[in-house]
Amino acid sequence: MLDQSNPFTMLRLVSWVVWKIPSRRPLKMAGFSHTEAGSSLDMMDAAELAPTASLRKKYFRHALDEFRHSRLFHERAIALSRGSHAADVLEDAEYSASHGIRGETSLYERLGETEFLAFVWLHERQGARQFGLYADLMKHDAASSAMFAEICADEEYHVSYSRRELDRIEIQKGPREVRGAIRRLRLRRAREAFLRTSHGFGHVMAGLWLTVIYFGIVAPFSLAGRRSAPAAGLVATPGASARARLEYEVQG
Amino acid sequence: MSDYVLGISAQFHDAAAALVRDGEIVAAAAEERFSRIKHDSALPFRAAKWCLEHEGIRPDDLAAVVFHEKPLRKFERLMITQINAFPRSLEAFRRTALSWFPDKLWVRGALAKGLGIDARKVIFSDHHLSHAASAFYTSPFEEAAVLAVDGVGEWASTALFDASRNGIERLSEIHFPHSIGLVYSAFTAYLGFQVNDGEAKVMGLSSYGQPRYVDEVRKILRSSETDGITVDLSYVTYQHSATQSFSARFEQLFGPARSGDARLDITTPEGRRYADIAASLQAVAEDCVVDLANGLQRQTGRTDLCLAGGVALNSVINARLTSRTQFKRVFVHPAPGDDGCAAGAALWAWNEVLAGRRGPALTRPGLGKAWSNGEIAKLLADLDIKHTAFDDEDAMIASVVDDLVDGKVAGWFQGRFEWGPRSLGHRSILADPTRPEMTERINRKIKFREQFRPFAPAVLQGHEDAYFEMAPGTELLMPWMLGVFPVKDGARALLPSTTHVDGSARVQSVDDLANPLFQRLLIAFGRATGHPVLLNTSFNLKGEPIVTSPLQALRTFYSSELDVLYLGNFRVINTAIGKHFYE
Ligand SMILES: [Fe+2]
Ligand SMILES: [Fe+2]
Ligand SMILES: [Fe+2]
């Protein structure tokens, strides 16, 4: 995701470079497809749990939009990579957010109503800007440009309904409620960005360490004589079940 | 002692939770149904919490929480394999370490914390024992031979058991990397499908081909009744690589792996070659299972066989076992894959660790969550969705029959969702199987998936013989849709959209024990058309888990070209939902 605090011109430049490279386009599209599918799941959770019929309706409609976007991006990714190996992989790949872990509770439960709406508003505003820009930048690829424009129109709906809901909360509970939610959200984002970076850094460091361990510890074991690989064929296991009954507390 | 045992399977693919009360599964669900991540492998807390909620019990009420395998033994296998593969295993080693050290090694603590229970209540089964228990303790057999065949568990890839009143005795096993499941998955990758998901597609593809490459496949995968399975490891790389499963030598043998141009087109020579390879693999895999089963039969002298493990999802193999071996009857648990290990782990602990009394045989697949007509009515009202409400089930069923006879494709959402990977009449897409256009229509417009995947017929129990060539002793496969049978010559033209290209069908039979409402629908449809058979496919779009809740059913409905949706006693027709929803 592009940071909305970036100056717009900078965003424009970076996007232009990214979209200029044809081989990157299908991957970008596939990435958007996953993001949109993930949003659709978050909106579905919200629709399951929303306290009022009015919110439920909006969240459900929003979930339908995001799912459709996900599919549009997926189809675009395939169309753009026609004839290459990527097409094959993408064609078979799922367009739903079928990777990763979603945690034990939904985003909606974690954030609560006001913060969730603030989250939707911020993200949709950013999405609308981004896709609007892409529609503009992609003029040389009419189909992609039209798709971005179509999606952008939906995103604008998402911006406006979430803003209206936030306004409603401001009237009901005072402006502090919403301002506080937005502030907490920005803090949360900063913290998550920090965690991502440090996690990424930790991952790289762990990878390096593991390489050292691999050559330092695994290698000597391996050279000292390969542990005999299990024999092929059937191996008799007398008493195995009785042992399992006795060793039920043992992890291994 | 409490009567409740919770089984958990996780950390590879298809995580699940299953709650056993008094030796009987009372609630069970794969985590993907709640998290909506297909094949979700995370510890299944959403599913586990729902299981407890369903029975109205607290975590303290559990006698034990049983994990389906021994994580440390599995970790040991990974480490030793990687030491042996030095220096080719660097990447696999780093992946293993990064996923095991921070996470997978600490299952006991994670389960205790996540579920809010005493860590001493967490106990550990063994992967193939869990598979075996899932089949034996839900089968109607007093005693049976049990064969568990999959990719790999801790060390074993296959295990042979003898089960009786005294429990499940392990007789012998075959160790990684010699594995039918992993070789099948290597071919799945070679044929351009996703491992752990595309195996069913390989089976579907196989019926388009001729087994011309059997000798080549046998070079890789050999079997005998006395020695079990042997894999020639020069053709595969899964033993030391986490990302690549077949070797350059494999490609020398079969030609280049499928890649490049988009869709798999079976009308081209290239496409036919892939179909022929799939057919050959299928034939050899079947021979392997038959050899194992014959060896086991000779050793145990039993006449009944329970088959378990991912390979038992191969419905073609399942259906041939009674005719190709000495076994008289065969049973497969409705969730033969790793999700089923959750049920197996709990059943094993109940019967063999806690020495509880054996529960009844499993007769119904609806073990998931249900929504009442009241909840559905509120949802439809909240969402302002136009609908027809029926006073009772008979009126609803009459309307479904009218729609189906009219050529409509219907979403059917009724009662508790199914345990296992198949839709069996609780979360189904239904259509009239006598209409030839249905295959194309449902594949392209509704499920958005490959054309060569067949649809299954659901038939009223007692009428199977009118349409299908049933093998004796396979009746127990039918309620779970786990057997493929030849369609009788006269019936092929009658059931064009559920008859596969090779003249076979994956048949589900329905009785009042398994699913009374669905049975009534079949009776009514039979009265209207003369044929108590329906096209029954899972209620999901390509790449998504089967729908769980009414809201998900509605999302799927509006995201596809399904004509009509029956949610409990309510009928909804597919008219676009407008932007006014935002107003
Ligand atoms: Fe979107
Ligand atoms: Fe949006
Ligand atoms: Fe397994």
Short mmCIF file of C-alpha atoms in Angstrom, two decimals, chain B residues 248-567:
data_model
loop_
_atom_site.label_atom_id
_atom_site.label_comp_id
_atom_site.label_asym_id
_atom_site.label_seq_id
_atom_site.Cartn_x
_atom_site.Cartn_y
_atom_site.Cartn_z
CA ALA B 248 14.93 -33.11 -13.94
CA ARG B 249 14.98 -36.87 -14.46
CA PHE B 250 11.20 -36.90 -13.98
CA GLU B 251 10.88 -34.42 -16.83
CA GLN B 252 13.22 -36.47 -18.99
CA LEU B 253 10.86 -39.39 -18.48
CA PHE B 254 7.56 -37.59 -19.11
CA GLY B 255 8.51 -34.49 -21.09
CA PRO B 256 8.28 -30.91 -19.90
CA ALA B 257 5.98 -30.03 -17.02
CA ARG B 258 2.78 -28.16 -17.83
CA SER B 259 3.39 -24.46 -18.00
CA GLY B 260 3.31 -21.71 -20.62
CA ASP B 261 0.06 -21.37 -22.47
CA ALA B 262 -2.98 -20.76 -20.39
CA ARG B 263 -5.75 -23.28 -20.18
CA LEU B 264 -5.30 -27.02 -20.25
CA ASP B 265 -6.85 -27.98 -23.56
CA ILE B 266 -7.57 -31.69 -23.77
CA THR B 267 -8.21 -31.53 -27.50
CA THR B 268 -4.55 -30.76 -28.24
CA PRO B 269 -1.87 -33.50 -28.35
CA GLU B 270 -0.08 -31.77 -25.48
CA GLY B 271 -3.27 -31.74 -23.41
CA ARG B 272 -3.91 -35.39 -24.21
CA ARG B 273 -0.42 -36.28 -23.09
CA TYR B 274 -1.12 -34.71 -19.71
CA ALA B 275 -4.44 -36.53 -19.49
CA ASP B 276 -2.71 -39.81 -20.36
CA ILE B 277 -0.11 -39.21 -17.65
CA ALA B 278 -2.88 -38.51 -15.13
CA ALA B 279 -4.67 -41.70 -16.21
CA SER B 280 -1.47 -43.71 -15.82
CA LEU B 281 -0.79 -42.27 -12.39
CA GLN B 282 -4.34 -43.08 -11.35
CA ALA B 283 -3.96 -46.68 -12.52
CA VAL B 284 -0.66 -47.18 -10.68
CA ALA B 285 -1.94 -45.51 -7.48
CA GLU B 286 -4.91 -47.86 -7.57
CA ASP B 287 -2.64 -50.89 -7.97
CA CYS B 288 -0.58 -49.70 -5.00
CA VAL B 289 -3.59 -49.40 -2.70
CA VAL B 290 -4.91 -52.76 -3.93
CA ASP B 291 -1.54 -54.40 -3.16
CA LEU B 292 -1.47 -52.87 0.31
CA ALA B 293 -5.05 -53.92 0.98
CA ASN B 294 -4.45 -57.47 -0.23
CA GLY B 295 -1.37 -57.81 1.96
CA LEU B 296 -3.32 -56.49 4.93
CA GLN B 297 -6.23 -58.82 4.25
CA ARG B 298 -3.92 -61.81 4.16
CA GLN B 299 -2.27 -60.76 7.39
CA THR B 300 -5.45 -60.03 9.36
CA GLY B 301 -7.98 -62.34 7.75
CA ARG B 302 -10.62 -59.62 8.18
CA THR B 303 -13.45 -59.20 5.68
CA ASP B 304 -14.15 -55.52 6.33
CA LEU B 305 -11.79 -52.69 5.42
CA CYS B 306 -11.61 -49.13 6.70
CA LEU B 307 -9.63 -46.86 4.40
CA ALA B 308 -8.35 -43.53 5.73
CA GLY B 309 -5.95 -40.72 4.85
CA GLY B 310 -5.90 -38.27 1.95
CA VAL B 311 -5.63 -41.07 -0.62
CA ALA B 312 -9.14 -42.18 0.44
CA LEU B 313 -10.44 -38.99 -1.17
CA ASN B 314 -9.70 -40.78 -4.42
CA SER B 315 -13.22 -42.04 -5.00
CA VAL B 316 -12.22 -44.08 -8.05
CA ILE B 317 -9.85 -46.21 -5.98
CA ASN B 318 -12.32 -46.55 -3.10
CA ALA B 319 -15.02 -48.00 -5.33
CA ARG B 320 -12.74 -50.68 -6.80
CA LEU B 321 -11.46 -52.11 -3.54
CA THR B 322 -14.11 -54.73 -2.91
CA SER B 323 -13.90 -56.07 -6.44
CA ARG B 324 -10.10 -56.13 -6.57
CA THR B 325 -9.40 -57.52 -3.07
CA GLN B 326 -10.74 -60.19 -0.75
CA PHE B 327 -12.49 -57.59 1.40
CA LYS B 328 -16.28 -57.84 1.41
CA ARG B 329 -17.10 -54.30 2.58
CA VAL B 330 -15.26 -50.99 2.62
CA PHE B 331 -15.86 -47.90 4.76
CA VAL B 332 -14.35 -44.42 4.51
CA HIS B 333 -14.90 -41.61 7.04
CA PRO B 334 -16.63 -38.57 5.44
CA ALA B 335 -13.49 -36.52 6.16
CA PRO B 336 -10.70 -38.92 5.16
CA GLY B 337 -8.10 -36.15 4.88
CA ASP B 338 -6.26 -34.38 7.66
CA ASP B 339 -9.38 -32.53 8.82
CA GLY B 340 -10.77 -35.93 9.79
CA CYS B 341 -7.77 -36.48 12.08
CA ALA B 342 -9.41 -34.10 14.55
CA ALA B 343 -12.30 -36.53 14.92
CA GLY B 344 -9.93 -39.50 14.91
CA ALA B 345 -7.71 -38.07 17.63
CA ALA B 346 -10.70 -37.45 19.89
CA LEU B 347 -12.20 -40.88 19.20
CA TRP B 348 -8.87 -42.60 19.82
CA ALA B 349 -8.45 -40.86 23.17
CA TRP B 350 -12.02 -41.58 24.21
CA ASN B 351 -11.86 -45.26 23.33
CA GLU B 352 -8.27 -46.13 24.10
CA VAL B 353 -6.85 -43.65 26.61
CA LEU B 354 -9.95 -42.88 28.65
CA ALA B 355 -11.31 -46.39 28.01
CA GLY B 356 -14.79 -45.05 27.27
CA ARG B 357 -17.55 -47.11 25.70
CA ARG B 358 -17.54 -47.17 21.91
CA GLY B 359 -20.14 -44.85 20.40
CA PRO B 360 -22.57 -45.54 17.53
CA ALA B 361 -21.60 -45.59 13.87
CA LEU B 362 -21.71 -42.26 12.06
CA THR B 363 -24.76 -41.91 9.85
CA ARG B 364 -25.10 -38.20 9.11
CA PRO B 365 -22.64 -35.71 7.67
CA GLY B 366 -24.30 -32.56 9.06
CA LEU B 367 -22.09 -31.89 12.09
CA GLY B 368 -21.49 -28.15 11.57
CA LYS B 369 -23.33 -25.02 12.57
CA ALA B 370 -26.99 -24.36 11.70
CA TRP B 371 -29.08 -21.19 11.48
CA SER B 372 -32.74 -21.11 12.41
CA ASN B 373 -35.53 -19.85 10.17
CA GLY B 374 -35.93 -17.00 12.63
CA GLU B 375 -32.31 -15.92 12.20
CA ILE B 376 -32.60 -16.17 8.42
CA ALA B 377 -35.82 -14.13 8.45
CA LYS B 378 -34.10 -11.40 10.44
CA LEU B 379 -31.15 -11.36 8.05
CA LEU B 380 -33.39 -11.04 5.00
CA ALA B 381 -35.35 -8.27 6.70
CA ASP B 382 -32.18 -6.44 7.76
CA LEU B 383 -30.83 -6.59 4.23
CA ASP B 384 -34.16 -5.66 2.69
CA ILE B 385 -34.01 -8.64 0.38
CA LYS B 386 -37.24 -9.57 -1.37
CA HIS B 387 -38.17 -13.16 -0.68
CA THR B 388 -40.95 -15.69 -0.41
CA ALA B 389 -41.50 -17.32 2.97
CA PHE B 390 -43.02 -20.80 3.11
CA ASP B 391 -45.18 -21.99 5.98
CA ASP B 392 -43.58 -25.38 6.10
CA GLU B 393 -40.94 -27.58 4.53
CA ASP B 394 -43.38 -29.34 2.21
CA ALA B 395 -44.35 -26.07 0.55
CA MET B 396 -40.67 -25.11 0.29
CA ILE B 397 -39.76 -28.47 -1.27
CA ALA B 398 -42.62 -28.19 -3.78
CA SER B 399 -41.26 -24.82 -4.85
CA VAL B 400 -37.69 -26.15 -5.24
CA VAL B 401 -38.98 -28.96 -7.43
CA ASP B 402 -40.84 -26.45 -9.63
CA ASP B 403 -37.70 -24.34 -9.99
CA LEU B 404 -35.48 -27.30 -10.84
CA VAL B 405 -37.94 -28.74 -13.33
CA ASP B 406 -38.06 -25.27 -14.82
CA GLY B 407 -34.30 -25.53 -15.53
CA LYS B 408 -33.17 -23.23 -12.74
CA VAL B 409 -29.96 -23.71 -10.81
CA ALA B 410 -30.67 -23.47 -7.10
CA GLY B 411 -28.59 -22.72 -4.03
CA TRP B 412 -29.73 -24.98 -1.19
CA PHE B 413 -28.84 -23.95 2.36
CA GLN B 414 -30.40 -26.21 4.99
CA GLY B 415 -29.50 -27.24 8.52
CA ARG B 416 -26.01 -27.95 9.82
CA PHE B 417 -23.12 -27.75 7.37
CA GLU B 418 -21.29 -30.89 6.34
CA TRP B 419 -18.25 -32.45 7.95
CA GLY B 420 -15.61 -33.21 5.32
CA PRO B 421 -14.87 -31.71 1.91
CA ARG B 422 -18.12 -32.61 0.12
CA SER B 423 -21.46 -30.88 -0.03
CA LEU B 424 -24.01 -33.53 0.78
CA GLY B 425 -27.30 -31.66 0.74
CA HIS B 426 -26.84 -29.03 3.45
CA ARG B 427 -24.80 -26.45 1.51
CA SER B 428 -25.34 -27.48 -2.10
CA ILE B 429 -25.93 -26.13 -5.56
CA LEU B 430 -28.65 -28.23 -7.17
CA ALA B 431 -29.88 -28.68 -10.72
CA ASP B 432 -31.78 -31.10 -12.94
CA PRO B 433 -29.18 -33.68 -14.07
CA THR B 434 -31.18 -34.66 -17.15
CA ARG B 435 -30.41 -31.31 -18.77
CA PRO B 436 -27.19 -31.50 -20.80
CA GLU B 437 -26.50 -27.77 -20.65
CA MET B 438 -26.01 -27.77 -16.88
CA THR B 439 -22.34 -28.86 -16.83
CA GLU B 440 -21.21 -25.99 -18.99
CA ARG B 441 -23.50 -23.50 -17.32
CA ILE B 442 -22.54 -24.27 -13.75
CA ASN B 443 -18.83 -24.56 -14.48
CA ARG B 444 -18.57 -21.33 -16.43
CA LYS B 445 -21.21 -19.02 -15.05
CA ILE B 446 -21.53 -20.13 -11.49
CA LYS B 447 -18.39 -21.77 -10.21
CA PHE B 448 -15.89 -20.24 -12.66
CA ARG B 449 -13.79 -23.38 -12.82
CA GLU B 450 -12.17 -25.82 -15.23
CA GLN B 451 -14.53 -27.47 -17.59
CA PHE B 452 -13.24 -30.98 -17.10
CA ARG B 453 -14.45 -31.21 -13.55
CA PRO B 454 -17.55 -33.37 -13.32
CA PHE B 455 -20.61 -32.90 -11.18
CA ALA B 456 -22.01 -35.53 -8.90
CA PRO B 457 -25.47 -37.07 -8.82
CA ALA B 458 -27.34 -37.43 -5.53
CA VAL B 459 -29.78 -40.34 -5.76
CA LEU B 460 -32.54 -41.51 -3.46
CA GLN B 461 -31.38 -44.59 -1.60
CA GLY B 462 -32.87 -47.71 -3.08
CA HIS B 463 -32.70 -46.34 -6.63
CA GLU B 464 -28.93 -46.54 -7.18
CA ASP B 465 -29.21 -49.73 -9.22
CA ALA B 466 -31.50 -48.11 -11.76
CA TYR B 467 -28.72 -45.79 -12.88
CA PHE B 468 -25.36 -47.04 -11.67
CA GLU B 469 -23.28 -50.19 -11.84
CA MET B 470 -22.78 -50.70 -8.12
CA ALA B 471 -20.00 -52.93 -6.81
CA PRO B 472 -21.11 -55.11 -3.91
CA GLY B 473 -19.87 -53.99 -0.51
CA THR B 474 -19.46 -50.32 -1.46
CA GLU B 475 -22.78 -49.12 0.01
CA LEU B 476 -21.03 -47.43 2.92
CA LEU B 477 -19.15 -45.08 0.55
CA MET B 478 -22.34 -43.73 -0.93
CA PRO B 479 -23.71 -41.45 1.83
CA TRP B 480 -20.42 -39.51 1.76
CA MET B 481 -20.08 -39.34 -2.05
CA LEU B 482 -16.78 -41.19 -1.84
CA GLY B 483 -17.18 -43.75 -4.61
CA VAL B 484 -17.09 -43.42 -8.40
CA PHE B 485 -19.19 -45.97 -10.29
CA PRO B 486 -19.97 -46.67 -13.95
CA VAL B 487 -23.27 -45.22 -15.12
CA LYS B 488 -25.43 -47.90 -16.72
CA ASP B 489 -25.55 -47.74 -20.50
CA GLY B 490 -29.20 -46.81 -20.60
CA ALA B 491 -28.79 -44.08 -18.00
CA ARG B 492 -25.90 -42.17 -19.59
CA ALA B 493 -28.10 -40.24 -21.97
CA LEU B 494 -30.57 -39.75 -19.17
CA LEU B 495 -28.10 -38.07 -16.81
CA PRO B 496 -25.82 -36.13 -19.16
CA SER B 497 -24.69 -33.48 -16.71
CA THR B 498 -23.61 -35.86 -13.96
CA THR B 499 -22.00 -38.49 -16.17
CA HIS B 500 -18.28 -37.99 -16.61
CA VAL B 501 -16.63 -38.34 -20.02
CA ASP B 502 -15.57 -41.91 -19.23
CA GLY B 503 -19.16 -42.90 -18.37
CA SER B 504 -18.71 -42.80 -14.61
CA ALA B 505 -20.25 -40.79 -11.79
CA ARG B 506 -19.36 -39.96 -8.21
CA VAL B 507 -22.56 -41.08 -6.60
CA GLN B 508 -24.12 -39.93 -3.34
CA SER B 509 -27.05 -41.90 -1.99
CA VAL B 510 -29.42 -40.22 0.41
CA ASP B 511 -31.59 -41.78 3.09
CA ASP B 512 -33.56 -40.43 6.02
CA LEU B 513 -30.73 -41.06 8.47
CA ALA B 514 -28.15 -39.07 6.57
CA ASN B 515 -30.31 -36.12 5.60
CA PRO B 516 -34.12 -36.38 5.91
CA LEU B 517 -34.92 -33.03 4.30
CA PHE B 518 -32.75 -33.71 1.27
CA GLN B 519 -34.29 -37.16 1.02
CA ARG B 520 -37.76 -35.61 0.88
CA LEU B 521 -36.61 -33.28 -1.89
CA LEU B 522 -35.33 -36.26 -3.90
CA ILE B 523 -38.61 -38.11 -3.40
CA ALA B 524 -40.58 -35.08 -4.56
CA PHE B 525 -38.30 -34.48 -7.54
CA GLY B 526 -38.61 -38.17 -8.45
CA ARG B 527 -42.38 -37.90 -8.38
CA ALA B 528 -42.32 -34.89 -10.65
CA THR B 529 -39.82 -36.19 -13.19
CA GLY B 530 -39.68 -39.94 -12.79
CA HIS B 531 -36.03 -39.74 -11.70
CA PRO B 532 -35.14 -39.25 -8.01
CA VAL B 533 -31.68 -37.90 -8.94
CA LEU B 534 -30.24 -34.38 -8.60
CA LEU B 535 -27.05 -32.75 -9.71
CA ASN B 536 -25.38 -31.83 -6.42
CA THR B 537 -22.26 -29.71 -6.23
CA SER B 538 -20.69 -27.75 -3.43
CA PHE B 539 -22.07 -24.32 -2.61
CA ASN B 540 -18.99 -22.19 -3.26
CA LEU B 541 -17.21 -20.39 -6.04
CA LYS B 542 -13.85 -21.53 -7.35
CA GLY B 543 -11.11 -21.07 -4.80
CA GLU B 544 -13.38 -20.43 -1.83
CA PRO B 545 -14.36 -22.68 1.06
CA ILE B 546 -17.95 -23.92 0.97
CA VAL B 547 -20.38 -21.37 2.42
CA THR B 548 -21.00 -21.55 6.14
CA SER B 549 -23.54 -18.86 7.07
CA PRO B 550 -26.69 -17.51 5.36
CA LEU B 551 -24.84 -14.23 4.74
CA GLN B 552 -22.06 -16.07 2.92
CA ALA B 553 -24.68 -17.94 0.92
CA LEU B 554 -26.15 -14.59 -0.12
CA ARG B 555 -22.72 -13.20 -1.05
CA THR B 556 -22.00 -16.23 -3.20
CA PHE B 557 -25.50 -16.04 -4.69
CA TYR B 558 -25.14 -12.40 -5.74
CA SER B 559 -21.58 -12.96 -7.01
CA SER B 560 -22.66 -15.68 -9.44
CA GLU B 561 -25.41 -16.50 -11.87
CA LEU B 562 -27.31 -18.83 -9.59
CA ASP B 563 -31.00 -18.42 -10.38
CA VAL B 564 -32.60 -18.99 -7.03
CA LEU B 565 -31.60 -19.52 -3.42
CA TYR B 566 -33.37 -21.51 -0.73
CA LEU B 567 -32.28 -20.43 2.74
#
